[in-house]
mmCIF file of C-alpha atoms in Angstrom:
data_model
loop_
_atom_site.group_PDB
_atom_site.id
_atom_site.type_symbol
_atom_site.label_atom_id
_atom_site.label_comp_id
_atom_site.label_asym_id
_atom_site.label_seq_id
_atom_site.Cartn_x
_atom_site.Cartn_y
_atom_site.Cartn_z
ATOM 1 C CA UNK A 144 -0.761 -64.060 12.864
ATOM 2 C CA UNK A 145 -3.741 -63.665 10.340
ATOM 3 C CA UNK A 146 -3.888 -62.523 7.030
ATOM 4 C CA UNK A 147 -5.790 -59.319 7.802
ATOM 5 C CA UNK A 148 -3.053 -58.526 10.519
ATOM 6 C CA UNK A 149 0.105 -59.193 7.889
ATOM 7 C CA UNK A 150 -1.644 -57.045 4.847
ATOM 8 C CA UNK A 151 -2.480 -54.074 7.684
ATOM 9 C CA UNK A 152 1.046 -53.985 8.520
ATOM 10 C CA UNK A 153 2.387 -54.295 4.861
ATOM 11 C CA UNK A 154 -0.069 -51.023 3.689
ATOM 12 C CA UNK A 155 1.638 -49.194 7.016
ATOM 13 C CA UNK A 156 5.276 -49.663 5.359
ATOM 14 C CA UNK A 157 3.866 -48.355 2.289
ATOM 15 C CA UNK A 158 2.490 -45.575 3.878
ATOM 16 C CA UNK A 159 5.172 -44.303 5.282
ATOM 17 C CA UNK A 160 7.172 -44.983 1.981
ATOM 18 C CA UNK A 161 4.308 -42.604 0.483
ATOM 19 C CA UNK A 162 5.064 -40.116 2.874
ATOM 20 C CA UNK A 163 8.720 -40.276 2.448
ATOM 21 C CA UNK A 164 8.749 -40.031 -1.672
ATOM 22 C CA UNK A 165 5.679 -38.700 -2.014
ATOM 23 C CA UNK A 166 5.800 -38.761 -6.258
ATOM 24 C CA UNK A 167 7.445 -42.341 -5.642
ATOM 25 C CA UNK A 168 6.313 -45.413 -7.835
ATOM 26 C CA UNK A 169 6.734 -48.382 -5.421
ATOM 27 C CA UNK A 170 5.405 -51.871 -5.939
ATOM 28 C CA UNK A 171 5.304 -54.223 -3.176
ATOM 29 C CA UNK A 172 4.675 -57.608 -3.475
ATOM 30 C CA UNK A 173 4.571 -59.819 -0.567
ATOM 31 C CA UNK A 174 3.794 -63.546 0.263
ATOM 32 C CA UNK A 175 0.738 -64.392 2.575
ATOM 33 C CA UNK A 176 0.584 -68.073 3.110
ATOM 34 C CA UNK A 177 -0.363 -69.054 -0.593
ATOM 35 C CA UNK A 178 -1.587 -66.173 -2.004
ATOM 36 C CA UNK A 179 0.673 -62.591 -3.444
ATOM 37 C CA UNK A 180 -0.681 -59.209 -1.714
ATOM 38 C CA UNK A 181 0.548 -56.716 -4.490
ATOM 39 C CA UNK A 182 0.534 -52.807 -3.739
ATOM 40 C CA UNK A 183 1.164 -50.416 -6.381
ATOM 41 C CA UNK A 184 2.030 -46.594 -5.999
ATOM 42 C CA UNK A 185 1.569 -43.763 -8.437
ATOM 43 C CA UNK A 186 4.635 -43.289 -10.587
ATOM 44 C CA UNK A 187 8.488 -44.289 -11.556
ATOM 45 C CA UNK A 188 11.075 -41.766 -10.506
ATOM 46 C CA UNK A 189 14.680 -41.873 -11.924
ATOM 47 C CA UNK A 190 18.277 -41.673 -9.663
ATOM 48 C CA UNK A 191 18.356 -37.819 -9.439
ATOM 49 C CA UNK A 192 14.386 -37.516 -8.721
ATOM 50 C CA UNK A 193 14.960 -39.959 -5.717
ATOM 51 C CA UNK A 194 17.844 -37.558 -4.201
ATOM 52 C CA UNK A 195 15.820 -34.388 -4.368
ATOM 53 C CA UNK A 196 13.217 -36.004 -2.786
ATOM 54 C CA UNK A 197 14.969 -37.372 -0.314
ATOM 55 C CA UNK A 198 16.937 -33.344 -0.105
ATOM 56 C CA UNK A 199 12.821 -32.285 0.429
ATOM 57 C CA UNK A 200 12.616 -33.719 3.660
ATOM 58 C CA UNK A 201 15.746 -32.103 5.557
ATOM 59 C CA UNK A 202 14.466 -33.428 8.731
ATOM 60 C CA UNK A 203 14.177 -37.061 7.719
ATOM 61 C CA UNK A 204 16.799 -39.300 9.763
ATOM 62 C CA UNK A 205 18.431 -40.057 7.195
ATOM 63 C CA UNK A 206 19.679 -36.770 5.558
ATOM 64 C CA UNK A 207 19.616 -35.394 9.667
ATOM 65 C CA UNK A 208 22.562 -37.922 9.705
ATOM 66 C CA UNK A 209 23.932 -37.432 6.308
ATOM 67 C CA UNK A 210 23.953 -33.250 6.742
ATOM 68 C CA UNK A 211 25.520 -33.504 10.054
ATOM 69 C CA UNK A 212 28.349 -35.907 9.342
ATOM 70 C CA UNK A 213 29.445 -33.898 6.060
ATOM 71 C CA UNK A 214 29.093 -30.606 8.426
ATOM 72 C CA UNK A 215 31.821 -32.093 10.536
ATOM 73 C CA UNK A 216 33.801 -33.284 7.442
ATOM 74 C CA UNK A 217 33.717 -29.561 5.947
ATOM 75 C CA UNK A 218 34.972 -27.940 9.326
ATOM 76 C CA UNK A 219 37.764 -29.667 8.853
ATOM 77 C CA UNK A 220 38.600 -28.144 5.687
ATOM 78 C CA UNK A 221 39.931 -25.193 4.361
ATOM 79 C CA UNK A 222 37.521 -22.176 3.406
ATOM 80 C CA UNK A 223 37.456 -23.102 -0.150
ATOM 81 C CA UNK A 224 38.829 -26.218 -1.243
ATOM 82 C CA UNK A 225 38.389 -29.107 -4.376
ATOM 83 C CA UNK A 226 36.005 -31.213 -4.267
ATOM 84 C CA UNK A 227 36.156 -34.419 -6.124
ATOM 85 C CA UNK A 228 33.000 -34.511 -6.828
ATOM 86 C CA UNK A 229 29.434 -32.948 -6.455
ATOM 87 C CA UNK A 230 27.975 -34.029 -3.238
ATOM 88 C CA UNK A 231 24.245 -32.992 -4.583
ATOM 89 C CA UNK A 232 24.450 -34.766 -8.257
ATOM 90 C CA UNK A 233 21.139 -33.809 -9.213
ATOM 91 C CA UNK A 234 21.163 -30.030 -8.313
ATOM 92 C CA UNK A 235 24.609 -29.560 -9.792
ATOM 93 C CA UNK A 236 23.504 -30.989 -13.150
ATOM 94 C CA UNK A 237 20.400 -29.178 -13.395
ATOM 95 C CA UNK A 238 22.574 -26.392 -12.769
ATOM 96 C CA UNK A 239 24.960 -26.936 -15.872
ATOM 97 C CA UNK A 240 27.450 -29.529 -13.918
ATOM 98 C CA UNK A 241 28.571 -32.666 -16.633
ATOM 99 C CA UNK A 242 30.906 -35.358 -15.007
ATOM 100 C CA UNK A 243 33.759 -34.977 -17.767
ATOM 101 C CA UNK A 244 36.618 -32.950 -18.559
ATOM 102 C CA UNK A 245 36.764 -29.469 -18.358
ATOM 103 C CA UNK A 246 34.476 -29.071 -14.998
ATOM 104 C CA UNK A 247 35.426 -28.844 -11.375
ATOM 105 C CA UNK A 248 33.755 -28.464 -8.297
ATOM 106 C CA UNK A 249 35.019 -26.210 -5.086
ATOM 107 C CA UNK A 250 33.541 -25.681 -1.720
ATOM 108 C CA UNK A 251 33.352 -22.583 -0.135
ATOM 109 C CA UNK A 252 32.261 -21.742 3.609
ATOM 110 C CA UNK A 253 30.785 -18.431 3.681
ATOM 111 C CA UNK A 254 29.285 -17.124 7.238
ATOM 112 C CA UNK A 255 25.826 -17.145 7.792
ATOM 113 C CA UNK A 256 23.557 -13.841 7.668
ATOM 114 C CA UNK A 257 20.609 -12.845 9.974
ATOM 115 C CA UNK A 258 22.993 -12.293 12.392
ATOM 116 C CA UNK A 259 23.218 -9.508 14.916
ATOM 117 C CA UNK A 260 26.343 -7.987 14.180
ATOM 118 C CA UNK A 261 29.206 -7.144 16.253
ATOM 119 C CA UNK A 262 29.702 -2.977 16.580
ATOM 120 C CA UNK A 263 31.758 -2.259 19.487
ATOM 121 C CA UNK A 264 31.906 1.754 20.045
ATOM 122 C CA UNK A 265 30.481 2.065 16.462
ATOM 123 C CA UNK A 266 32.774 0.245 14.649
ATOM 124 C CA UNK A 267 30.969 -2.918 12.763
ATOM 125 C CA UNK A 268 32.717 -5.838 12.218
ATOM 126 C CA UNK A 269 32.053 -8.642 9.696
ATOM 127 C CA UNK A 270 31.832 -9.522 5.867
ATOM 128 C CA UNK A 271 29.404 -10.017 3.639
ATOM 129 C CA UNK A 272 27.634 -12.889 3.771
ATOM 130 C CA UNK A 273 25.155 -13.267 0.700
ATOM 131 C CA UNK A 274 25.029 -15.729 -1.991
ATOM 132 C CA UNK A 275 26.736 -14.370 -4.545
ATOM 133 C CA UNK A 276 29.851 -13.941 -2.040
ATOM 134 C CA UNK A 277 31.184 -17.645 -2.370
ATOM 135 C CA UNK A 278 30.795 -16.678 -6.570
ATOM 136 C CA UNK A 279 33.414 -13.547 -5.751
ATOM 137 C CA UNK A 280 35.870 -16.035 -3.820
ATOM 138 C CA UNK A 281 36.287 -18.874 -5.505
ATOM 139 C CA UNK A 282 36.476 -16.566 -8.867
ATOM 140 C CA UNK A 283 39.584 -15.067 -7.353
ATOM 141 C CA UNK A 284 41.054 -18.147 -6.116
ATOM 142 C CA UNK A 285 40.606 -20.193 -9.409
ATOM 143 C CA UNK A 286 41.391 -17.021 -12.306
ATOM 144 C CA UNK A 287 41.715 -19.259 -14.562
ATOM 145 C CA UNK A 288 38.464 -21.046 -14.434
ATOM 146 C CA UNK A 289 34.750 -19.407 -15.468
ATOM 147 C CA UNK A 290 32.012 -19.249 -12.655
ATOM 148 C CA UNK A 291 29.031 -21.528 -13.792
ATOM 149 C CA UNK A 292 26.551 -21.647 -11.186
ATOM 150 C CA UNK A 293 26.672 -22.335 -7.318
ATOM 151 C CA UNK A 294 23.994 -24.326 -5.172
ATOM 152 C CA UNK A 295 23.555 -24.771 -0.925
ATOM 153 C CA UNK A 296 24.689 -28.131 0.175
ATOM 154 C CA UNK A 297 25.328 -27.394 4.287
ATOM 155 C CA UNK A 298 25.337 -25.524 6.795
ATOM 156 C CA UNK A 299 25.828 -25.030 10.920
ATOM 157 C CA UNK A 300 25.374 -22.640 13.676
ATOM 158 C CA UNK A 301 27.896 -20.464 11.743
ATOM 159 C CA UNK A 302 28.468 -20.684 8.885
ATOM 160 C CA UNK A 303 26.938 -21.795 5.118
ATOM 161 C CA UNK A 304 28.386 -23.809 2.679
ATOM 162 C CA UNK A 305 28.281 -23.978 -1.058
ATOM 163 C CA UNK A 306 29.691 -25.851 -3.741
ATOM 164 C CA UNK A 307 30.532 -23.746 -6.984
ATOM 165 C CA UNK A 308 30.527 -24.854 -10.564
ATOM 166 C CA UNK A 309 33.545 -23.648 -12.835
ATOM 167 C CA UNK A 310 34.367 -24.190 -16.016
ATOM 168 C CA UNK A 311 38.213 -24.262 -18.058
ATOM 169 C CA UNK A 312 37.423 -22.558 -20.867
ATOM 170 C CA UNK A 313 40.757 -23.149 -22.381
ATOM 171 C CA UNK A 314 40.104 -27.016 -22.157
ATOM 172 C CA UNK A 315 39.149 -28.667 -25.625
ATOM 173 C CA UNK A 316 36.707 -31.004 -24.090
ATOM 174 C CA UNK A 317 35.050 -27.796 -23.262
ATOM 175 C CA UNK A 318 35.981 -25.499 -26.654
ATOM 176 C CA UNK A 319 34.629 -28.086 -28.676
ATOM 177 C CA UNK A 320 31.164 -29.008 -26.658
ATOM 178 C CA UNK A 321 28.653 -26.746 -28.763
ATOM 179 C CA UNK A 322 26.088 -26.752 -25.466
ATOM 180 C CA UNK A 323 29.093 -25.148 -22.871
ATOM 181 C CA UNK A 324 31.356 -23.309 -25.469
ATOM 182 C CA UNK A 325 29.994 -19.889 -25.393
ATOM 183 C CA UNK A 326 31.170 -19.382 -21.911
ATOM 184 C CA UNK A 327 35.240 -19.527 -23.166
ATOM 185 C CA UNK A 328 34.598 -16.252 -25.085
ATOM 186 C CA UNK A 329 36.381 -13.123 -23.545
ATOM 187 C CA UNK A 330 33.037 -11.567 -22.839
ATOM 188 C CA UNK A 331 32.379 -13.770 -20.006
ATOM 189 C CA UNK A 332 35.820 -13.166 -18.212
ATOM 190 C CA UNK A 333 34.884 -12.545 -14.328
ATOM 191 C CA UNK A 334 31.026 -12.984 -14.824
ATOM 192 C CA UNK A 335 30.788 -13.509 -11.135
ATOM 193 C CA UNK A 336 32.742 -9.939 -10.449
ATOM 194 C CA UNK A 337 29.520 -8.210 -12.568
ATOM 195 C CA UNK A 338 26.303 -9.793 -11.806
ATOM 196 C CA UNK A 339 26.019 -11.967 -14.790
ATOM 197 C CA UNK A 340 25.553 -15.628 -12.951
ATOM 198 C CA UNK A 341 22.143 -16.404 -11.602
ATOM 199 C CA UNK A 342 22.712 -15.353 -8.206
ATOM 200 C CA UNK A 343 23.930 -12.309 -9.233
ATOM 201 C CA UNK A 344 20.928 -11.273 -11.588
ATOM 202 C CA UNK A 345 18.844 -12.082 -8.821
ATOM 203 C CA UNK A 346 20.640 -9.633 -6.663
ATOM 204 C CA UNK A 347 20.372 -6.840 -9.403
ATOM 205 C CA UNK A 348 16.736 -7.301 -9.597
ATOM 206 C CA UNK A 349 16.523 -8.888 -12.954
ATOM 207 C CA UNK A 350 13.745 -11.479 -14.085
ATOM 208 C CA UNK A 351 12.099 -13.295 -16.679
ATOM 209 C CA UNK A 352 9.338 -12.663 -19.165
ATOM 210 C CA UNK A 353 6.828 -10.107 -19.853
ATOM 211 C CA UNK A 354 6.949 -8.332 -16.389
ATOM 212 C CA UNK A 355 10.563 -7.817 -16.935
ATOM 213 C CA UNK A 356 10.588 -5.705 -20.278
ATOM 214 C CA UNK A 357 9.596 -2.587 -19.772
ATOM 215 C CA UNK A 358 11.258 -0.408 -17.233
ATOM 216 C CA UNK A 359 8.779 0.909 -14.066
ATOM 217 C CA UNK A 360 6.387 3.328 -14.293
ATOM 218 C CA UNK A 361 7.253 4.835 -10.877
ATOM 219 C CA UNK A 362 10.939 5.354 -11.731
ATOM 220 C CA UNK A 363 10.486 6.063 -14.740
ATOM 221 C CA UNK A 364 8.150 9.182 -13.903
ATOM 222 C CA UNK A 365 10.725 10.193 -11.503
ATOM 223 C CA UNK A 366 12.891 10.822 -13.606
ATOM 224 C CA UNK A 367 11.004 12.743 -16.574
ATOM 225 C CA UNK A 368 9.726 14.821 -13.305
ATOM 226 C CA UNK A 369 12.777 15.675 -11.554
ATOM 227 C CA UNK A 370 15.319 18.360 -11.861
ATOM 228 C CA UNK A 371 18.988 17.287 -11.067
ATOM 229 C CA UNK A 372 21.610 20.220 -10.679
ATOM 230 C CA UNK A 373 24.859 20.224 -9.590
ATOM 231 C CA UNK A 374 26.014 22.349 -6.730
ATOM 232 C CA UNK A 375 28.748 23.849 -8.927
ATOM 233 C CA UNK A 376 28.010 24.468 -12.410
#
């Protein structure tokens, strides 16, 4: 084999590694007779950045397998159970998640929307199925704890699962940490039940920034141009 032939196929691997990760620093340095054929990529990525690129490409054979054999795994389970860890590291931390005392992780299984649903002689079966639903049962299982955050990690044919973040707010690892303290005030008892996670501020309508401050023109006309009267006064 000549040289030409052993550096084309060496720049093919690292194509495809480019493809893969595509914000990926690689460096590949291989041996050609006497001489080193070193290829350099763009930039250096930590632990975390490598999983959520590798959770970008969903239909990669590696996270096809990966997604399918924890799909199995979770059917097996109860609706919401413990989980002894995060399986998405980097997506629970950015959401708030800290590997020490005071945090826990559950899984939920909540079915899957965009579903015809069932209405035999009118009657329509079913329960809600939004985001924010997994927030409202794991809250009630686990009274004790405060809601955090939630993120997707699976799903099938049927259903969806999450894994929620919640927080013991009576834990001193927790009462003492200045960053996660505020959420063991009484105030934010049953945030999930009121719209106050993120999920849930998203569902009320509620942003960020300068688009967000001032309330809309059109209801806001509406109502300085619309007579309300009860039907007995």
């Amino acid at each position: 084999m000549s040289r030409n032939t052993e550096c084309a196929k060496v720049t093919a691997v690292a194509g495809e590694t480019t493809q893969l990760f595509p914000s990926l620093h690689w460096e590949i340095i291989v041996c050609v007779g006497h001489e080193n054929v070193k290829i350099q990529g763009s930039r250096k990525m930590g632990a975390y950045k490598y999983i959520g690129e590798l959770y970008k490409k969903k239909q990669s054979d590696v996270l096809r397998f990966l997604l399918r054999v924890r799909c199995w795994e979770y059917r097996q389970l109860n609706v919401i159970h413990r989980a002894s860890r995060p399986s998405r590291p980097d997506k629970a931390r950015r959401l708030g998640y800290k590997a020490k005392q005071g945090y826990v992780i559950y899984r939920v299984r909540v079915r899957r929307g965009n579903r015809k649903k069932h209405a035999p002689k009118g009657a329509t079966y079913g329960k809600p199925v939004r985001h924010g639903v997994n927030h409202l049962r794991v809250g009630r299982r686990c009274g004790n704890l405060r809601v955090l955050n939630s993120y997707w990690v699976n799903q099938d044919g049927v259903y969806k699962y999450y894994e929620v973040i919640l927080v013991d707010p009576s834990h001193k690892a927790i009462r003492r940490d200045p960053r996660i303290n505020w959420i063991a005030n009484p105030v934010h008892k049953r945030r999930e039940a009121r719209g106050l996670t993120s999920v849930g501020k998203q569902n009320r309508g509620l942003g960020k920034g300068h688009r967000h401050n001032h309330a809309p023109a059109r209801s806001t006309w509406k109502k300085h141009n619309t007579l309300s009267l009860r039907r007995y006064r």
